PDB file of C-alpha atoms in Angstrom:
ATOM      1  CA  MET A 598     -20.376   1.493 -25.364  1.00 51.00           C
ATOM      2  CA  GLN A 599     -21.332   5.050 -23.638  1.00 48.00           C
ATOM      3  CA  LEU A 600     -20.897   2.669 -20.006  1.00 43.00           C
ATOM      4  CA  LEU A 601     -17.351   1.563 -21.386  1.00 48.00           C
ATOM      5  CA  LYS A 602     -16.178   4.863 -22.030  1.00 55.00           C
ATOM      6  CA  SER A 603     -17.177   6.398 -19.307  1.00 60.00           C
ATOM      7  CA  ASN A 604     -15.082   3.598 -16.696  1.00 76.00           C
ATOM      8  CA  LYS A 605     -13.020   4.056 -18.962  1.00 77.00           C
ATOM      9  CA  LYS A 606     -12.409   7.644 -19.047  1.00 80.00           C
ATOM     10  CA  LEU A 607     -12.718   7.650 -14.996  1.00 83.00           C
ATOM     11  CA  TYR A 608      -9.558   5.253 -14.304  1.00 83.00           C
ATOM     12  CA  PHE A 609      -7.711   7.264 -15.868  1.00 87.00           C
ATOM     13  CA  GLN A 610      -8.767  10.181 -13.845  1.00 89.00           C
ATOM     14  CA  LYS A 611      -7.664   7.634 -10.833  1.00 91.00           C
ATOM     15  CA  VAL A 612      -4.513   7.113 -12.381  1.00 92.00           C
ATOM     16  CA  ILE A 613      -3.613  10.926 -12.657  1.00 94.00           C
ATOM     17  CA  MET A 614      -4.800  12.195  -9.178  1.00 94.00           C
ATOM     18  CA  VAL A 615      -2.211   8.478  -8.645  1.00 94.00           C
ATOM     19  CA  ILE A 616       0.766   9.658 -10.276  1.00 95.00           C
ATOM     20  CA  VAL A 617       0.267  13.399  -9.353  1.00 95.00           C
ATOM     21  CA  GLY A 618      -0.170  12.033  -5.272  1.00 95.00           C
ATOM     22  CA  THR A 619       2.909   9.512  -5.494  1.00 94.00           C
ATOM     23  CA  ILE A 620       5.100  12.763  -6.995  1.00 95.00           C
ATOM     24  CA  LEU A 621       3.629  14.807  -3.344  1.00 95.00           C
ATOM     25  CA  VAL A 622       4.859  12.817  -1.408  1.00 92.00           C
ATOM     26  CA  ALA A 623       8.021  11.601  -3.099  1.00 91.00           C
ATOM     27  CA  LEU A 624       8.735  15.753  -3.467  1.00 93.00           C
ATOM     28  CA  THR A 625       7.745  16.120   0.328  1.00 93.00           C
ATOM     29  CA  TYR A 626      10.148  13.837   1.146  1.00 88.00           C
ATOM     30  CA  TYR A 627      13.584  14.873  -0.604  1.00 90.00           C
ATOM     31  CA  PHE A 628      12.651  18.801   0.143  1.00 91.00           C
ATOM     32  CA  PHE A 629      11.258  19.023   3.253  1.00 92.00           C
ATOM     33  CA  GLN A 630      11.114  15.219   5.212  1.00 89.00           C
ATOM     34  CA  VAL A 631      15.399  14.586   4.319  1.00 86.00           C
ATOM     35  CA  PRO A 632      16.923  18.591   4.898  1.00 90.00           C
ATOM     36  CA  ASN A 633      15.233  18.551   8.131  1.00 88.00           C
ATOM     37  CA  GLY A 634      15.956  14.811   9.439  1.00 83.00           C
ATOM     38  CA  ILE A 635      12.416  14.374   9.383  1.00 83.00           C
ATOM     39  CA  VAL A 636      11.066  10.488   9.313  1.00 75.00           C
ATOM     40  CA  ALA A 637       8.776   9.459   6.655  1.00 72.00           C
ATOM     41  CA  PRO A 638       5.816   8.194   8.030  1.00 67.00           C
ATOM     42  CA  GLY A 639       4.938   3.804   7.396  1.00 71.00           C
ATOM     43  CA  LEU A 640       7.298   2.059   5.471  1.00 75.00           C
ATOM     44  CA  GLY A 641       9.096   4.754   4.400  1.00 71.00           C
ATOM     45  CA  GLY A 642      10.280   5.971   7.038  1.00 72.00           C
ATOM     46  CA  ILE A 643      11.543   2.180   8.192  1.00 76.00           C
ATOM     47  CA  CYS A 644      13.203   2.482   4.393  1.00 78.00           C
ATOM     48  CA  MET A 645      14.558   5.862   5.047  1.00 73.00           C
ATOM     49  CA  MET A 646      16.849   3.772   8.607  1.00 74.00           C
ATOM     50  CA  LEU A 647      17.315   0.819   6.420  1.00 79.00           C
ATOM     51  CA  VAL A 648      19.308   2.207   3.566  1.00 79.00           C
ATOM     52  CA  LYS A 649      21.314   3.548   5.988  1.00 76.00           C
ATOM     53  CA  LEU A 650      22.475   0.391   7.141  1.00 79.00           C
ATOM     54  CA  ILE A 651      21.562  -1.171   3.980  1.00 80.00           C
ATOM     55  CA  PRO A 652      23.970  -0.272   0.244  1.00 81.00           C
ATOM     56  CA  ILE A 653      20.599   0.010  -1.082  1.00 81.00           C
ATOM     57  CA  PRO A 654      18.981   2.566  -3.142  1.00 79.00           C
ATOM     58  CA  LEU A 655      15.595   4.084  -1.057  1.00 74.00           C
ATOM     59  CA  GLY A 656      13.188   2.807  -4.833  1.00 72.00           C
ATOM     60  CA  LEU A 657      14.243   0.180  -4.564  1.00 80.00           C
ATOM     61  CA  LEU A 658      14.096  -1.777  -1.287  1.00 81.00           C
ATOM     62  CA  TYR A 659      10.653   0.836  -0.489  1.00 76.00           C
ATOM     63  CA  PHE A 660       9.345  -1.490  -3.202  1.00 78.00           C
ATOM     64  CA  LEU A 661      10.708  -4.980  -2.491  1.00 83.00           C
ATOM     65  CA  LEU A 662       9.018  -4.778   0.994  1.00 81.00           C
ATOM     66  CA  ASN A 663       5.861  -3.449  -0.590  1.00 78.00           C
ATOM     67  CA  ILE A 664       5.409  -7.650  -1.998  1.00 81.00           C
ATOM     68  CA  PRO A 665       3.889  -8.646   1.068  1.00 80.00           C
ATOM     69  CA  LEU A 666       2.236  -5.727   1.805  1.00 77.00           C
ATOM     70  CA  PHE A 667       0.278  -5.785  -1.688  1.00 76.00           C
ATOM     71  CA  LEU A 668      -0.330  -9.768  -1.062  1.00 78.00           C
ATOM     72  CA  ILE A 669      -2.878  -8.907   1.420  1.00 74.00           C
ATOM     73  CA  GLY A 670      -4.125  -5.544  -0.009  1.00 72.00           C
ATOM     74  CA  TYR A 671      -5.168  -7.635  -2.747  1.00 71.00           C
ATOM     75  CA  ARG A 672      -6.898 -10.816  -0.450  1.00 74.00           C
ATOM     76  CA  ALA A 673      -8.670  -8.920   1.400  1.00 70.00           C
ATOM     77  CA  VAL A 674      -9.777  -5.536  -0.643  1.00 70.00           C
ATOM     78  CA  GLY A 675     -10.050  -6.800  -4.290  1.00 73.00           C
ATOM     79  CA  VAL A 676      -8.395  -6.436  -8.034  1.00 78.00           C
ATOM     80  CA  PRO A 677      -9.280  -2.524  -8.191  1.00 81.00           C
ATOM     81  CA  PHE A 678      -7.848  -1.669  -5.291  1.00 80.00           C
ATOM     82  CA  ALA A 679      -4.776  -4.030  -6.150  1.00 80.00           C
ATOM     83  CA  LEU A 680      -4.357  -2.309  -9.254  1.00 85.00           C
ATOM     84  CA  LEU A 681      -4.250   0.966  -8.185  1.00 88.00           C
ATOM     85  CA  SER A 682      -2.504  -0.041  -4.340  1.00 84.00           C
ATOM     86  CA  LEU A 683       0.138  -1.611  -7.733  1.00 85.00           C
ATOM     87  CA  LEU A 684       0.270   1.524  -9.720  1.00 90.00           C
ATOM     88  CA  GLY A 685       1.099   3.795  -6.336  1.00 89.00           C
ATOM     89  CA  MET A 686       3.489   1.438  -5.775  1.00 83.00           C
ATOM     90  CA  PHE A 687       5.592   1.405  -9.134  1.00 86.00           C
ATOM     91  CA  SER A 688       5.086   4.605  -9.247  1.00 91.00           C
ATOM     92  CA  LEU A 689       6.240   6.814  -6.163  1.00 87.00           C
ATOM     93  CA  SER A 690       9.051   4.170  -5.987  1.00 81.00           C
ATOM     94  CA  LEU A 691       9.950   5.615  -9.447  1.00 88.00           C
ATOM     95  CA  PHE A 692       9.671   8.925  -8.276  1.00 91.00           C
ATOM     96  CA  LEU A 693      11.419   8.451  -4.950  1.00 84.00           C
ATOM     97  CA  THR A 694      14.234   6.965  -6.963  1.00 84.00           C
ATOM     98  CA  LEU A 695      14.175   9.728  -8.969  1.00 89.00           C
ATOM     99  CA  PHE A 696      14.092  13.303  -7.134  1.00 89.00           C
ATOM    100  CA  THR A 697      17.230  12.031  -4.759  1.00 85.00           C
ATOM    101  CA  SER A 698      19.600  14.976  -6.043  1.00 84.00           C
ATOM    102  CA  ILE A 699      16.548  17.753  -5.066  1.00 86.00           C
ATOM    103  CA  PRO A 700      17.769  19.576  -2.792  1.00 85.00           C
ATOM    104  CA  GLY A 701      15.445  21.161   0.462  1.00 87.00           C
ATOM    105  CA  PRO A 702      16.138  23.807   3.094  1.00 89.00           C
ATOM    106  CA  HIS A 703      17.447  22.665   6.407  1.00 89.00           C
ATOM    107  CA  LEU A 704      13.891  24.880   8.566  1.00 90.00           C
ATOM    108  CA  PRO A 705      13.022  21.900  10.615  1.00 89.00           C
ATOM    109  CA  LEU A 706       9.546  23.115  12.169  1.00 89.00           C
ATOM    110  CA  ILE A 707       8.590  24.724   9.222  1.00 91.00           C
ATOM    111  CA  GLY A 708       9.589  21.418   7.562  1.00 91.00           C
ATOM    112  CA  CYS A 709       7.734  19.729  10.497  1.00 91.00           C
ATOM    113  CA  LEU A 710       4.509  21.683   9.842  1.00 93.00           C
ATOM    114  CA  LEU A 711       4.555  21.523   5.142  1.00 93.00           C
ATOM    115  CA  SER A 712       5.868  17.454   5.016  1.00 92.00           C
ATOM    116  CA  GLY A 713       2.857  16.558   7.465  1.00 91.00           C
ATOM    117  CA  ILE A 714       0.464  18.915   5.673  1.00 93.00           C
ATOM    118  CA  LEU A 715       1.500  18.073   2.305  1.00 94.00           C
ATOM    119  CA  SER A 716       2.547  13.966   2.018  1.00 91.00           C
ATOM    120  CA  GLY A 717      -1.149  13.805   4.298  1.00 90.00           C
ATOM    121  CA  VAL A 718      -2.939  15.397   1.092  1.00 93.00           C
ATOM    122  CA  GLY A 719      -0.828  13.087  -0.939  1.00 93.00           C
ATOM    123  CA  ILE A 720      -1.498  10.280   0.209  1.00 89.00           C
ATOM    124  CA  GLY A 721      -4.938  11.131   0.916  1.00 91.00           C
ATOM    125  CA  ILE A 722      -5.498  11.837  -2.994  1.00 93.00           C
ATOM    126  CA  VAL A 723      -4.116   8.740  -3.736  1.00 92.00           C
ATOM    127  CA  ILE A 724      -6.696   7.235  -1.526  1.00 89.00           C
ATOM    128  CA  LEU A 725      -9.525   8.687  -2.957  1.00 90.00           C
ATOM    129  CA  ALA A 726      -8.502   6.782  -6.691  1.00 89.00           C
ATOM    130  CA  GLY A 727      -9.140   4.084  -5.175  1.00 87.00           C
ATOM    131  CA  GLY A 728      -5.830   2.364  -4.061  1.00 85.00           C
ATOM    132  CA  THR A 729      -3.024   3.318  -1.476  1.00 83.00           C
ATOM    133  CA  THR A 730       1.135   4.577  -1.732  1.00 81.00           C
ATOM    134  CA  GLY A 731       2.213   1.149  -0.863  1.00 76.00           C
ATOM    135  CA  GLY A 732       2.994   0.284   2.604  1.00 74.00           C
ATOM    136  CA  LEU A 733       1.453   0.507   5.594  1.00 74.00           C
ATOM    137  CA  ASP A 734      -1.617   2.507   4.056  1.00 74.00           C
ATOM    138  CA  ILE A 735      -2.770  -0.925   2.815  1.00 78.00           C
ATOM    139  CA  ALA A 736      -2.709  -1.922   5.951  1.00 77.00           C
ATOM    140  CA  SER A 737      -4.633   0.481   7.601  1.00 78.00           C
ATOM    141  CA  VAL A 738      -6.985   0.266   4.864  1.00 77.00           C
ATOM    142  CA  VAL A 739      -7.282  -3.639   5.305  1.00 78.00           C
ATOM    143  CA  ILE A 740      -8.374  -2.021   8.486  1.00 80.00           C
ATOM    144  CA  ASN A 741     -10.697   0.672   7.582  1.00 78.00           C
ATOM    145  CA  ARG A 742     -12.664  -1.567   5.375  1.00 77.00           C
ATOM    146  CA  LYS A 743     -12.747  -4.543   8.596  1.00 76.00           C
ATOM    147  CA  PHE A 744     -13.321  -1.777  10.729  1.00 77.00           C
ATOM    148  CA  SER A 745     -14.991   1.272   9.893  1.00 74.00           C
ATOM    149  CA  ASN A 746     -15.147   2.939  13.435  1.00 76.00           C
ATOM    150  CA  PHE A 747     -11.359   3.093  12.916  1.00 74.00           C
ATOM    151  CA  SER A 748     -10.352   6.032  10.760  1.00 76.00           C
ATOM    152  CA  ILE A 749      -7.711   5.783   8.203  1.00 73.00           C
ATOM    153  CA  GLY A 750      -5.804   8.502   9.806  1.00 73.00           C
ATOM    154  CA  LYS A 751      -5.990   7.519  12.588  1.00 73.00           C
ATOM    155  CA  THR A 752      -4.732   3.718  12.319  1.00 75.00           C
ATOM    156  CA  MET A 753      -1.724   5.560  10.811  1.00 74.00           C
ATOM    157  CA  MET A 754      -0.995   7.495  12.955  1.00 73.00           C
ATOM    158  CA  VAL A 755      -1.476   4.444  15.245  1.00 76.00           C
ATOM    159  CA  ILE A 756       1.682   1.846  12.634  1.00 72.00           C
ATOM    160  CA  ASN A 757       3.988   4.716  13.271  1.00 74.00           C
ATOM    161  CA  GLY A 758       4.052   4.669  16.593  1.00 74.00           C
ATOM    162  CA  ILE A 759       6.174   1.464  15.938  1.00 70.00           C
ATOM    163  CA  VAL A 760       8.364   3.923  13.139  1.00 68.00           C
ATOM    164  CA  LEU A 761       8.757   6.162  15.995  1.00 72.00           C
ATOM    165  CA  LEU A 762       9.992   4.445  18.656  1.00 72.00           C
ATOM    166  CA  CYS A 763      13.083   2.614  16.522  1.00 66.00           C
ATOM    167  CA  SER A 764      13.680   6.597  15.175  1.00 62.00           C
ATOM    168  CA  LEU A 765      14.211   7.377  18.486  1.00 65.00           C
ATOM    169  CA  ILE A 766      16.558   5.009  19.475  1.00 64.00           C
ATOM    170  CA  GLY A 767      18.681   6.346  15.726  1.00 60.00           C
ATOM    171  CA  GLU A 768      17.820   9.335  15.278  1.00 60.00           C
ATOM    172  CA  GLY A 769      18.080  10.654  18.867  1.00 65.00           C
ATOM    173  CA  LEU A 770      15.182  12.781  20.635  1.00 74.00           C
ATOM    174  CA  GLN A 771      15.007  15.719  18.699  1.00 75.00           C
ATOM    175  CA  ARG A 772      14.039  14.533  15.562  1.00 76.00           C
ATOM    176  CA  THR A 773      11.893  12.131  16.965  1.00 77.00           C
ATOM    177  CA  PHE A 774      10.074  15.405  17.769  1.00 82.00           C
ATOM    178  CA  LEU A 775       9.890  16.350  14.714  1.00 83.00           C
ATOM    179  CA  THR A 776       9.198  13.184  13.104  1.00 81.00           C
ATOM    180  CA  PHE A 777       5.734  12.543  15.666  1.00 82.00           C
ATOM    181  CA  PHE A 778       4.829  15.750  14.527  1.00 87.00           C
ATOM    182  CA  SER A 779       4.801  15.361  11.082  1.00 87.00           C
ATOM    183  CA  MET A 780       3.406  12.060  12.009  1.00 82.00           C
ATOM    184  CA  LEU A 781      -0.097  13.500  13.641  1.00 84.00           C
ATOM    185  CA  ILE A 782      -0.175  16.515  10.741  1.00 89.00           C
ATOM    186  CA  ALA A 783      -0.037  13.753   8.446  1.00 86.00           C
ATOM    187  CA  GLY A 784      -2.438  11.298   9.724  1.00 82.00           C
ATOM    188  CA  LYS A 785      -4.509  14.418  10.347  1.00 86.00           C
ATOM    189  CA  SER A 786      -4.291  15.875   7.109  1.00 90.00           C
ATOM    190  CA  VAL A 787      -4.884  12.538   5.378  1.00 86.00           C
ATOM    191  CA  ASP A 788      -8.616  12.268   7.205  1.00 86.00           C
ATOM    192  CA  TRP A 789      -9.812  15.997   6.551  1.00 88.00           C
ATOM    193  CA  THR A 790      -8.804  15.083   2.916  1.00 88.00           C
ATOM    194  CA  LEU A 791     -10.822  12.611   2.705  1.00 84.00           C
ATOM    195  CA  SER A 792     -13.624  14.071   4.801  1.00 83.00           C
ATOM    196  CA  TYR A 793     -13.351  17.396   2.792  1.00 74.00           C
ATOM    197  CA  SER A 794     -13.437  15.017  -0.981  1.00 66.00           C
ATOM    198  CA  LYS A 795     -17.449  13.298   0.978  1.00 61.00           C
ATOM    199  CA  GLN A 796     -18.498  17.138   1.696  1.00 56.00           C
ATOM    200  CA  PHE A 797     -17.602  18.259  -1.823  1.00 47.00           C
ATOM    201  CA  LYS A 798     -19.140  15.322  -3.003  1.00 53.00           C
ATOM    202  CA  LYS A 799     -23.120  16.134  -1.142  1.00 52.00           C
ATOM    203  CA  GLY A 800     -22.586  19.817  -1.930  1.00 47.00           C
ATOM    204  CA  GLY A 801     -22.337  18.785  -5.408  1.00 45.00           C
ATOM    205  CA  GLU A 802     -25.337  16.546  -5.350  1.00 45.00           C
ATOM    206  CA  THR A 803     -27.449  18.687  -3.604  1.00 39.00           C
ATOM    207  CA  VAL A 804     -26.959  22.209  -5.910  1.00 33.00           C
TER     208      VAL A 804
END
């Protein structure tokens, strides 16, 4: 009975972490990325560019494109990961829909720096909980599980190179540079969040 209560408490903590992480990612998107023309990393960035061509809400498009990636994650990593990633996918889609009217400052350099740091921390929190925010994060986690030499942050940066090329074509040189540095910082921020957590746990074990 005690073990069951402990497992429920742990899972509840993971759910809270996923929700907090996705809120941070969604807020970063509208507060720093949109007003400064910075394309979001991963599938979110692809959706940002597609909604300019397709009359469909961003949150809905993000959810629809996540379905095949979610199935890949389910088959490759397992049920707990799939459930928490499904929660992350729903949660981020929801907050991307709810936060559409949030205004943000037009400060390109500061927006580039803070969007990279905060979105990376948000994604890192969700991954620490055992899930993802959906999208290409799922592919990054699957690749990391299969090939441990590829860190999640580095894998995200490689995958985001495709988004960056699309950004260069559609957004112009200046915005592409901002997007590049934001994605670079986000990838480093994800790895920093994950490594900091591991160091914190080790420190707690030695006390």
